[in-house]
Amino acid sequence: MKTFLMMLAISLLMACQPQSNKSEATTDTTATLHDENEESGELTLNNGNRWKADSITHVNVSALSKIITEQKPATLEDYHASAQQLQAGIEKLLTDCRMKGDEHEALHHWLEPIMESNGKLSKSTTVEEASTLYNAERERINIYPQYFE
């Protein structure tokens, strides 16, 4: 079941990405900078400014933030339960995704490490490993307001 959910999330992530038109060329240096950052997978600001995210994205990120803030996992089972809740929130974020262009790419640069970490969290075998992964997810979720408005 967990494998199915992970595959579903990956499928939704891929389906959510905008179609590119390879025949279009641009000499705009900011577009070139965005392309380089997209290829590297780095989350960066939009020329020093925060990216614009739509209201449904803000709602879904707030839900993730609430989960990660309110949960106080102590046992491995607690961490696994939190991972399931976070996965449901991630899937909702992906399903509801309507953003396009560079903002969309920036959102995915923010989200992909969370998805990877959450996949590992759901399979963690020790409390120490789970705690490290959970804290990494918390940090990544909490940087959202620094990069998006």
Short mmCIF file of N, CA and C in Angstrom, two decimals:
data_model
loop_
_atom_site.label_atom_id
_atom_site.label_comp_id
_atom_site.label_asym_id
_atom_site.label_seq_id
_atom_site.Cartn_x
_atom_site.Cartn_y
_atom_site.Cartn_z
N MET A 1 0.82 -1.19 0.00
CA MET A 1 0.00 0.00 0.00
C MET A 1 0.87 1.26 0.00
N LYS A 2 1.94 1.25 0.82
CA LYS A 2 2.82 2.41 0.88
C LYS A 2 3.51 2.62 -0.46
N THR A 3 3.90 1.53 -1.11
CA THR A 3 4.52 1.63 -2.42
C THR A 3 3.54 2.23 -3.42
N PHE A 4 2.30 1.79 -3.35
CA PHE A 4 1.28 2.34 -4.24
C PHE A 4 1.11 3.84 -4.01
N LEU A 5 1.06 4.27 -2.75
CA LEU A 5 0.90 5.69 -2.45
C LEU A 5 2.09 6.49 -2.95
N MET A 6 3.29 5.95 -2.79
CA MET A 6 4.48 6.66 -3.25
C MET A 6 4.45 6.77 -4.78
N MET A 7 4.07 5.70 -5.46
CA MET A 7 3.99 5.73 -6.92
C MET A 7 2.91 6.71 -7.37
N LEU A 8 1.80 6.76 -6.65
CA LEU A 8 0.75 7.71 -6.97
C LEU A 8 1.26 9.14 -6.83
N ALA A 9 1.98 9.41 -5.75
CA ALA A 9 2.52 10.75 -5.53
C ALA A 9 3.49 11.13 -6.63
N ILE A 10 4.34 10.21 -7.02
CA ILE A 10 5.30 10.49 -8.08
C ILE A 10 4.57 10.73 -9.40
N SER A 11 3.55 9.93 -9.67
CA SER A 11 2.77 10.10 -10.90
C SER A 11 2.10 11.46 -10.92
N LEU A 12 1.54 11.85 -9.80
CA LEU A 12 0.88 13.16 -9.73
C LEU A 12 1.89 14.28 -9.89
N LEU A 13 3.06 14.10 -9.32
CA LEU A 13 4.11 15.11 -9.45
C LEU A 13 4.48 15.28 -10.92
N MET A 14 4.63 14.17 -11.62
CA MET A 14 5.00 14.23 -13.03
C MET A 14 3.87 14.83 -13.85
N ALA A 15 2.64 14.49 -13.54
CA ALA A 15 1.49 15.00 -14.29
C ALA A 15 1.28 16.49 -14.04
N CYS A 16 1.72 16.97 -12.91
CA CYS A 16 1.50 18.35 -12.52
C CYS A 16 2.48 19.29 -13.22
N GLN A 17 3.53 18.76 -13.79
CA GLN A 17 4.54 19.61 -14.41
C GLN A 17 4.05 20.14 -15.75
N PRO A 18 4.35 21.42 -16.03
CA PRO A 18 3.88 22.02 -17.27
C PRO A 18 4.61 21.45 -18.48
N GLN A 19 3.92 21.49 -19.63
CA GLN A 19 4.54 21.06 -20.88
C GLN A 19 5.45 22.17 -21.37
N SER A 20 6.63 21.82 -21.84
CA SER A 20 7.54 22.84 -22.33
C SER A 20 7.52 22.84 -23.85
N ASN A 21 7.77 24.00 -24.40
CA ASN A 21 7.85 24.15 -25.84
C ASN A 21 9.31 24.36 -26.19
N LYS A 22 9.94 23.33 -26.71
CA LYS A 22 11.37 23.35 -26.96
C LYS A 22 11.74 24.31 -28.09
N SER A 23 10.80 24.68 -28.94
CA SER A 23 11.12 25.54 -30.07
C SER A 23 11.25 27.00 -29.66
N GLU A 24 10.74 27.36 -28.48
CA GLU A 24 10.84 28.73 -28.03
C GLU A 24 12.23 29.00 -27.50
N ALA A 25 12.80 30.11 -27.92
CA ALA A 25 14.12 30.50 -27.44
C ALA A 25 13.99 31.87 -26.81
N THR A 26 14.79 32.11 -25.79
CA THR A 26 14.75 33.41 -25.13
C THR A 26 16.16 33.86 -24.82
N THR A 27 16.35 35.17 -24.86
CA THR A 27 17.65 35.71 -24.50
C THR A 27 17.59 36.39 -23.14
N ASP A 28 16.45 36.32 -22.50
CA ASP A 28 16.28 36.92 -21.19
C ASP A 28 17.18 36.21 -20.18
N THR A 29 18.07 36.96 -19.54
CA THR A 29 19.02 36.33 -18.62
C THR A 29 18.33 35.78 -17.39
N THR A 30 17.21 36.36 -16.98
CA THR A 30 16.52 35.81 -15.82
C THR A 30 15.94 34.45 -16.14
N ALA A 31 15.44 34.27 -17.34
CA ALA A 31 14.93 32.96 -17.73
C ALA A 31 16.05 31.94 -17.74
N THR A 32 17.21 32.36 -18.21
CA THR A 32 18.37 31.47 -18.22
C THR A 32 18.74 31.08 -16.80
N LEU A 33 18.72 32.04 -15.89
CA LEU A 33 19.04 31.74 -14.49
C LEU A 33 18.02 30.76 -13.92
N HIS A 34 16.74 30.97 -14.21
CA HIS A 34 15.71 30.05 -13.72
C HIS A 34 15.94 28.65 -14.27
N ASP A 35 16.27 28.55 -15.56
CA ASP A 35 16.51 27.24 -16.17
C ASP A 35 17.66 26.54 -15.49
N GLU A 36 18.75 27.26 -15.21
CA GLU A 36 19.90 26.64 -14.55
C GLU A 36 19.51 26.15 -13.16
N ASN A 37 18.74 26.93 -12.43
CA ASN A 37 18.30 26.51 -11.09
C ASN A 37 17.36 25.32 -11.18
N GLU A 38 16.50 25.28 -12.20
CA GLU A 38 15.59 24.15 -12.35
C GLU A 38 16.36 22.88 -12.62
N GLU A 39 17.41 22.97 -13.44
CA GLU A 39 18.21 21.79 -13.75
C GLU A 39 18.94 21.30 -12.51
N SER A 40 19.40 22.22 -11.67
CA SER A 40 20.15 21.82 -10.49
C SER A 40 19.24 21.35 -9.36
N GLY A 41 17.95 21.67 -9.45
CA GLY A 41 17.02 21.26 -8.41
C GLY A 41 17.09 22.12 -7.17
N GLU A 42 17.76 23.25 -7.25
CA GLU A 42 17.89 24.14 -6.10
C GLU A 42 16.65 24.99 -5.93
N LEU A 43 16.33 25.26 -4.68
CA LEU A 43 15.27 26.20 -4.37
C LEU A 43 15.93 27.56 -4.19
N THR A 44 15.56 28.50 -5.03
CA THR A 44 16.12 29.84 -4.95
C THR A 44 14.97 30.85 -4.96
N LEU A 45 15.30 32.07 -4.59
CA LEU A 45 14.33 33.14 -4.68
C LEU A 45 14.17 33.56 -6.14
N ASN A 46 13.13 34.29 -6.41
CA ASN A 46 12.83 34.81 -7.74
C ASN A 46 13.51 36.17 -7.89
N ASN A 47 14.77 36.16 -8.26
CA ASN A 47 15.55 37.40 -8.38
C ASN A 47 15.48 38.23 -7.10
N GLY A 48 15.63 37.56 -5.97
CA GLY A 48 15.62 38.23 -4.68
C GLY A 48 14.25 38.37 -4.05
N ASN A 49 13.22 38.03 -4.77
CA ASN A 49 11.84 38.12 -4.28
C ASN A 49 11.27 36.73 -4.06
N ARG A 50 10.24 36.67 -3.23
CA ARG A 50 9.57 35.38 -3.03
C ARG A 50 8.70 35.06 -4.24
N TRP A 51 8.54 33.77 -4.48
CA TRP A 51 7.70 33.29 -5.57
C TRP A 51 6.24 33.49 -5.21
N LYS A 52 5.40 33.68 -6.20
CA LYS A 52 3.95 33.80 -5.99
C LYS A 52 3.34 32.40 -6.02
N ALA A 53 2.63 32.06 -4.97
CA ALA A 53 1.91 30.78 -4.92
C ALA A 53 0.43 31.07 -4.82
N ASP A 54 -0.38 30.18 -5.35
CA ASP A 54 -1.82 30.41 -5.32
C ASP A 54 -2.40 30.05 -3.95
N SER A 55 -3.64 30.45 -3.73
CA SER A 55 -4.26 30.30 -2.41
C SER A 55 -4.42 28.84 -1.99
N ILE A 56 -4.75 27.95 -2.92
CA ILE A 56 -4.92 26.54 -2.56
C ILE A 56 -3.59 25.92 -2.14
N THR A 57 -2.51 26.37 -2.75
CA THR A 57 -1.19 25.89 -2.35
C THR A 57 -0.90 26.34 -0.92
N HIS A 58 -1.19 27.61 -0.61
CA HIS A 58 -1.00 28.10 0.76
C HIS A 58 -1.81 27.28 1.76
N VAL A 59 -3.04 26.97 1.42
CA VAL A 59 -3.90 26.18 2.31
C VAL A 59 -3.29 24.80 2.55
N ASN A 60 -2.85 24.15 1.49
CA ASN A 60 -2.29 22.80 1.62
C ASN A 60 -0.95 22.80 2.35
N VAL A 61 -0.14 23.82 2.13
CA VAL A 61 1.13 23.91 2.87
C VAL A 61 0.85 24.19 4.34
N SER A 62 -0.15 25.01 4.62
CA SER A 62 -0.53 25.26 6.02
C SER A 62 -0.97 23.97 6.71
N ALA A 63 -1.66 23.12 5.97
CA ALA A 63 -2.08 21.83 6.54
C ALA A 63 -0.86 20.96 6.85
N LEU A 64 0.14 20.95 5.97
CA LEU A 64 1.38 20.20 6.24
C LEU A 64 2.08 20.78 7.47
N SER A 65 2.13 22.09 7.53
CA SER A 65 2.78 22.76 8.66
C SER A 65 2.08 22.43 9.98
N LYS A 66 0.77 22.38 9.94
CA LYS A 66 0.00 22.05 11.14
C LYS A 66 0.30 20.63 11.59
N ILE A 67 0.36 19.70 10.66
CA ILE A 67 0.68 18.31 11.01
C ILE A 67 2.05 18.23 11.66
N ILE A 68 3.04 18.83 11.04
CA ILE A 68 4.42 18.69 11.51
C ILE A 68 4.64 19.45 12.82
N THR A 69 3.83 20.49 13.06
CA THR A 69 3.97 21.28 14.29
C THR A 69 3.23 20.64 15.46
N GLU A 70 2.04 20.13 15.20
CA GLU A 70 1.21 19.60 16.29
C GLU A 70 1.59 18.19 16.70
N GLN A 71 2.12 17.41 15.79
CA GLN A 71 2.51 16.04 16.12
C GLN A 71 3.74 16.06 17.03
N LYS A 72 3.73 15.24 18.01
CA LYS A 72 4.87 15.08 18.92
C LYS A 72 5.23 13.60 18.99
N PRO A 73 5.72 13.04 17.88
CA PRO A 73 6.00 11.60 17.87
C PRO A 73 7.10 11.23 18.86
N ALA A 74 6.91 10.11 19.53
CA ALA A 74 7.90 9.64 20.50
C ALA A 74 8.36 8.22 20.17
N THR A 75 7.47 7.43 19.61
CA THR A 75 7.81 6.04 19.29
C THR A 75 7.91 5.89 17.77
N LEU A 76 8.47 4.79 17.35
CA LEU A 76 8.57 4.52 15.91
C LEU A 76 7.19 4.48 15.27
N GLU A 77 6.24 3.91 15.99
CA GLU A 77 4.87 3.86 15.48
C GLU A 77 4.29 5.27 15.31
N ASP A 78 4.59 6.16 16.27
CA ASP A 78 4.15 7.55 16.16
C ASP A 78 4.72 8.21 14.91
N TYR A 79 6.01 7.99 14.67
CA TYR A 79 6.66 8.57 13.49
C TYR A 79 6.03 8.04 12.20
N HIS A 80 5.77 6.74 12.18
CA HIS A 80 5.15 6.16 10.98
C HIS A 80 3.74 6.71 10.77
N ALA A 81 2.99 6.91 11.84
CA ALA A 81 1.65 7.49 11.73
C ALA A 81 1.74 8.93 11.22
N SER A 82 2.72 9.68 11.72
CA SER A 82 2.92 11.05 11.24
C SER A 82 3.28 11.05 9.76
N ALA A 83 4.12 10.10 9.35
CA ALA A 83 4.50 10.00 7.94
C ALA A 83 3.28 9.75 7.06
N GLN A 84 2.35 8.93 7.54
CA GLN A 84 1.12 8.66 6.78
C GLN A 84 0.28 9.93 6.64
N GLN A 85 0.17 10.68 7.73
CA GLN A 85 -0.60 11.93 7.68
C GLN A 85 0.06 12.93 6.73
N LEU A 86 1.39 13.03 6.82
CA LEU A 86 2.12 13.94 5.94
C LEU A 86 1.96 13.50 4.48
N GLN A 87 2.00 12.21 4.23
CA GLN A 87 1.84 11.70 2.86
C GLN A 87 0.48 12.08 2.30
N ALA A 88 -0.55 11.97 3.11
CA ALA A 88 -1.89 12.37 2.67
C ALA A 88 -1.92 13.86 2.32
N GLY A 89 -1.25 14.67 3.14
CA GLY A 89 -1.17 16.11 2.86
C GLY A 89 -0.38 16.41 1.60
N ILE A 90 0.70 15.68 1.38
CA ILE A 90 1.51 15.85 0.17
C ILE A 90 0.68 15.48 -1.06
N GLU A 91 -0.04 14.38 -0.98
CA GLU A 91 -0.86 13.95 -2.11
C GLU A 91 -1.94 14.97 -2.43
N LYS A 92 -2.53 15.57 -1.40
CA LYS A 92 -3.54 16.61 -1.63
C LYS A 92 -2.91 17.82 -2.29
N LEU A 93 -1.73 18.21 -1.83
CA LEU A 93 -1.02 19.34 -2.43
C LEU A 93 -0.76 19.07 -3.91
N LEU A 94 -0.32 17.88 -4.24
CA LEU A 94 -0.05 17.52 -5.63
C LEU A 94 -1.32 17.47 -6.47
N THR A 95 -2.36 16.89 -5.91
CA THR A 95 -3.63 16.77 -6.63
C THR A 95 -4.23 18.14 -6.93
N ASP A 96 -4.13 19.05 -5.98
CA ASP A 96 -4.73 20.37 -6.13
C ASP A 96 -3.84 21.35 -6.89
N CYS A 97 -2.64 20.95 -7.24
CA CYS A 97 -1.67 21.85 -7.87
C CYS A 97 -2.20 22.42 -9.17
N ARG A 98 -2.24 23.75 -9.26
CA ARG A 98 -2.68 24.43 -10.48
C ARG A 98 -1.64 25.46 -10.93
N MET A 99 -0.53 25.53 -10.22
CA MET A 99 0.49 26.52 -10.55
C MET A 99 1.19 26.13 -11.85
N LYS A 100 1.75 27.12 -12.52
CA LYS A 100 2.44 26.89 -13.79
C LYS A 100 3.72 27.72 -13.83
N GLY A 101 4.58 27.39 -14.75
CA GLY A 101 5.77 28.18 -14.99
C GLY A 101 6.83 28.05 -13.91
N ASP A 102 7.61 29.11 -13.78
CA ASP A 102 8.73 29.10 -12.84
C ASP A 102 8.29 28.94 -11.39
N GLU A 103 7.14 29.53 -11.04
CA GLU A 103 6.62 29.38 -9.68
C GLU A 103 6.33 27.91 -9.38
N HIS A 104 5.77 27.23 -10.35
CA HIS A 104 5.47 25.81 -10.22
C HIS A 104 6.75 25.01 -10.00
N GLU A 105 7.76 25.31 -10.79
CA GLU A 105 9.04 24.60 -10.66
C GLU A 105 9.65 24.86 -9.29
N ALA A 106 9.60 26.11 -8.83
CA ALA A 106 10.15 26.44 -7.52
C ALA A 106 9.42 25.68 -6.42
N LEU A 107 8.10 25.57 -6.54
CA LEU A 107 7.33 24.81 -5.55
C LEU A 107 7.79 23.36 -5.51
N HIS A 108 8.02 22.78 -6.65
CA HIS A 108 8.46 21.38 -6.68
C HIS A 108 9.89 21.24 -6.15
N HIS A 109 10.73 22.25 -6.34
CA HIS A 109 12.07 22.20 -5.75
C HIS A 109 11.97 22.23 -4.22
N TRP A 110 10.97 22.92 -3.71
CA TRP A 110 10.74 22.93 -2.26
C TRP A 110 10.17 21.59 -1.80
N LEU A 111 9.24 21.02 -2.57
CA LEU A 111 8.49 19.85 -2.15
C LEU A 111 9.25 18.53 -2.31
N GLU A 112 10.05 18.39 -3.33
CA GLU A 112 10.69 17.10 -3.61
C GLU A 112 11.52 16.56 -2.45
N PRO A 113 12.33 17.39 -1.76
CA PRO A 113 13.06 16.84 -0.60
C PRO A 113 12.13 16.36 0.52
N ILE A 114 10.98 17.01 0.67
CA ILE A 114 10.01 16.59 1.67
C ILE A 114 9.45 15.22 1.30
N MET A 115 9.12 15.04 0.04
CA MET A 115 8.59 13.76 -0.42
C MET A 115 9.62 12.64 -0.22
N GLU A 116 10.86 12.93 -0.56
CA GLU A 116 11.91 11.92 -0.41
C GLU A 116 12.10 11.57 1.07
N SER A 117 12.17 12.58 1.91
CA SER A 117 12.36 12.36 3.34
C SER A 117 11.18 11.61 3.93
N ASN A 118 9.96 11.95 3.50
CA ASN A 118 8.78 11.29 4.04
C ASN A 118 8.73 9.82 3.64
N GLY A 119 9.17 9.51 2.44
CA GLY A 119 9.25 8.12 2.02
C GLY A 119 10.20 7.33 2.91
N LYS A 120 11.32 7.94 3.24
CA LYS A 120 12.29 7.29 4.14
C LYS A 120 11.73 7.19 5.55
N LEU A 121 11.02 8.24 5.99
CA LEU A 121 10.44 8.24 7.33
C LEU A 121 9.46 7.08 7.49
N SER A 122 8.65 6.84 6.49
CA SER A 122 7.66 5.77 6.59
C SER A 122 8.31 4.39 6.66
N LYS A 123 9.57 4.29 6.24
CA LYS A 123 10.29 3.01 6.26
C LYS A 123 11.38 2.97 7.33
N SER A 124 11.47 4.01 8.15
CA SER A 124 12.53 4.08 9.16
C SER A 124 12.41 2.91 10.14
N THR A 125 13.56 2.50 10.67
CA THR A 125 13.58 1.32 11.54
C THR A 125 14.00 1.64 12.97
N THR A 126 14.44 2.87 13.22
CA THR A 126 14.79 3.26 14.58
C THR A 126 14.19 4.63 14.89
N VAL A 127 13.99 4.89 16.15
CA VAL A 127 13.47 6.19 16.57
C VAL A 127 14.46 7.30 16.21
N GLU A 128 15.75 7.02 16.33
CA GLU A 128 16.77 8.02 16.02
C GLU A 128 16.71 8.41 14.54
N GLU A 129 16.63 7.42 13.67
CA GLU A 129 16.53 7.69 12.24
C GLU A 129 15.24 8.46 11.94
N ALA A 130 14.14 8.03 12.51
CA ALA A 130 12.86 8.68 12.29
C ALA A 130 12.88 10.12 12.78
N SER A 131 13.48 10.35 13.93
CA SER A 131 13.57 11.70 14.49
C SER A 131 14.36 12.62 13.57
N THR A 132 15.47 12.13 13.05
CA THR A 132 16.30 12.93 12.15
C THR A 132 15.53 13.29 10.88
N LEU A 133 14.85 12.32 10.30
CA LEU A 133 14.07 12.56 9.09
C LEU A 133 12.90 13.51 9.36
N TYR A 134 12.23 13.32 10.48
CA TYR A 134 11.09 14.16 10.84
C TYR A 134 11.53 15.61 11.02
N ASN A 135 12.65 15.80 11.71
CA ASN A 135 13.17 17.15 11.92
C ASN A 135 13.57 17.81 10.61
N ALA A 136 14.14 17.03 9.69
CA ALA A 136 14.50 17.56 8.38
C ALA A 136 13.24 18.00 7.62
N GLU A 137 12.19 17.21 7.71
CA GLU A 137 10.92 17.59 7.07
C GLU A 137 10.36 18.86 7.69
N ARG A 138 10.41 18.94 9.02
CA ARG A 138 9.91 20.13 9.71
C ARG A 138 10.67 21.38 9.22
N GLU A 139 11.99 21.28 9.15
CA GLU A 139 12.78 22.43 8.71
C GLU A 139 12.41 22.83 7.28
N ARG A 140 12.25 21.85 6.41
CA ARG A 140 11.94 22.15 5.01
C ARG A 140 10.54 22.75 4.89
N ILE A 141 9.58 22.21 5.59
CA ILE A 141 8.23 22.78 5.55
C ILE A 141 8.24 24.21 6.08
N ASN A 142 9.00 24.45 7.13
CA ASN A 142 9.01 25.76 7.76
C ASN A 142 9.70 26.84 6.93
N ILE A 143 10.48 26.48 5.90
CA ILE A 143 11.11 27.52 5.08
C ILE A 143 10.18 28.01 3.96
N TYR A 144 9.04 27.40 3.82
CA TYR A 144 8.10 27.79 2.75
C TYR A 144 7.85 29.31 2.73
N PRO A 145 7.55 29.96 3.86
CA PRO A 145 7.27 31.40 3.81
C PRO A 145 8.47 32.25 3.39
N GLN A 146 9.67 31.71 3.51
CA GLN A 146 10.86 32.45 3.09
C GLN A 146 10.96 32.51 1.56
N TYR A 147 10.33 31.57 0.88
CA TYR A 147 10.45 31.47 -0.57
C TYR A 147 9.16 31.74 -1.34
N PHE A 148 8.02 31.72 -0.64
CA PHE A 148 6.74 31.86 -1.34
C PHE A 148 5.84 32.86 -0.61
N GLU A 149 5.08 33.61 -1.42
CA GLU A 149 4.08 34.52 -0.87
C GLU A 149 2.75 34.29 -1.53
#
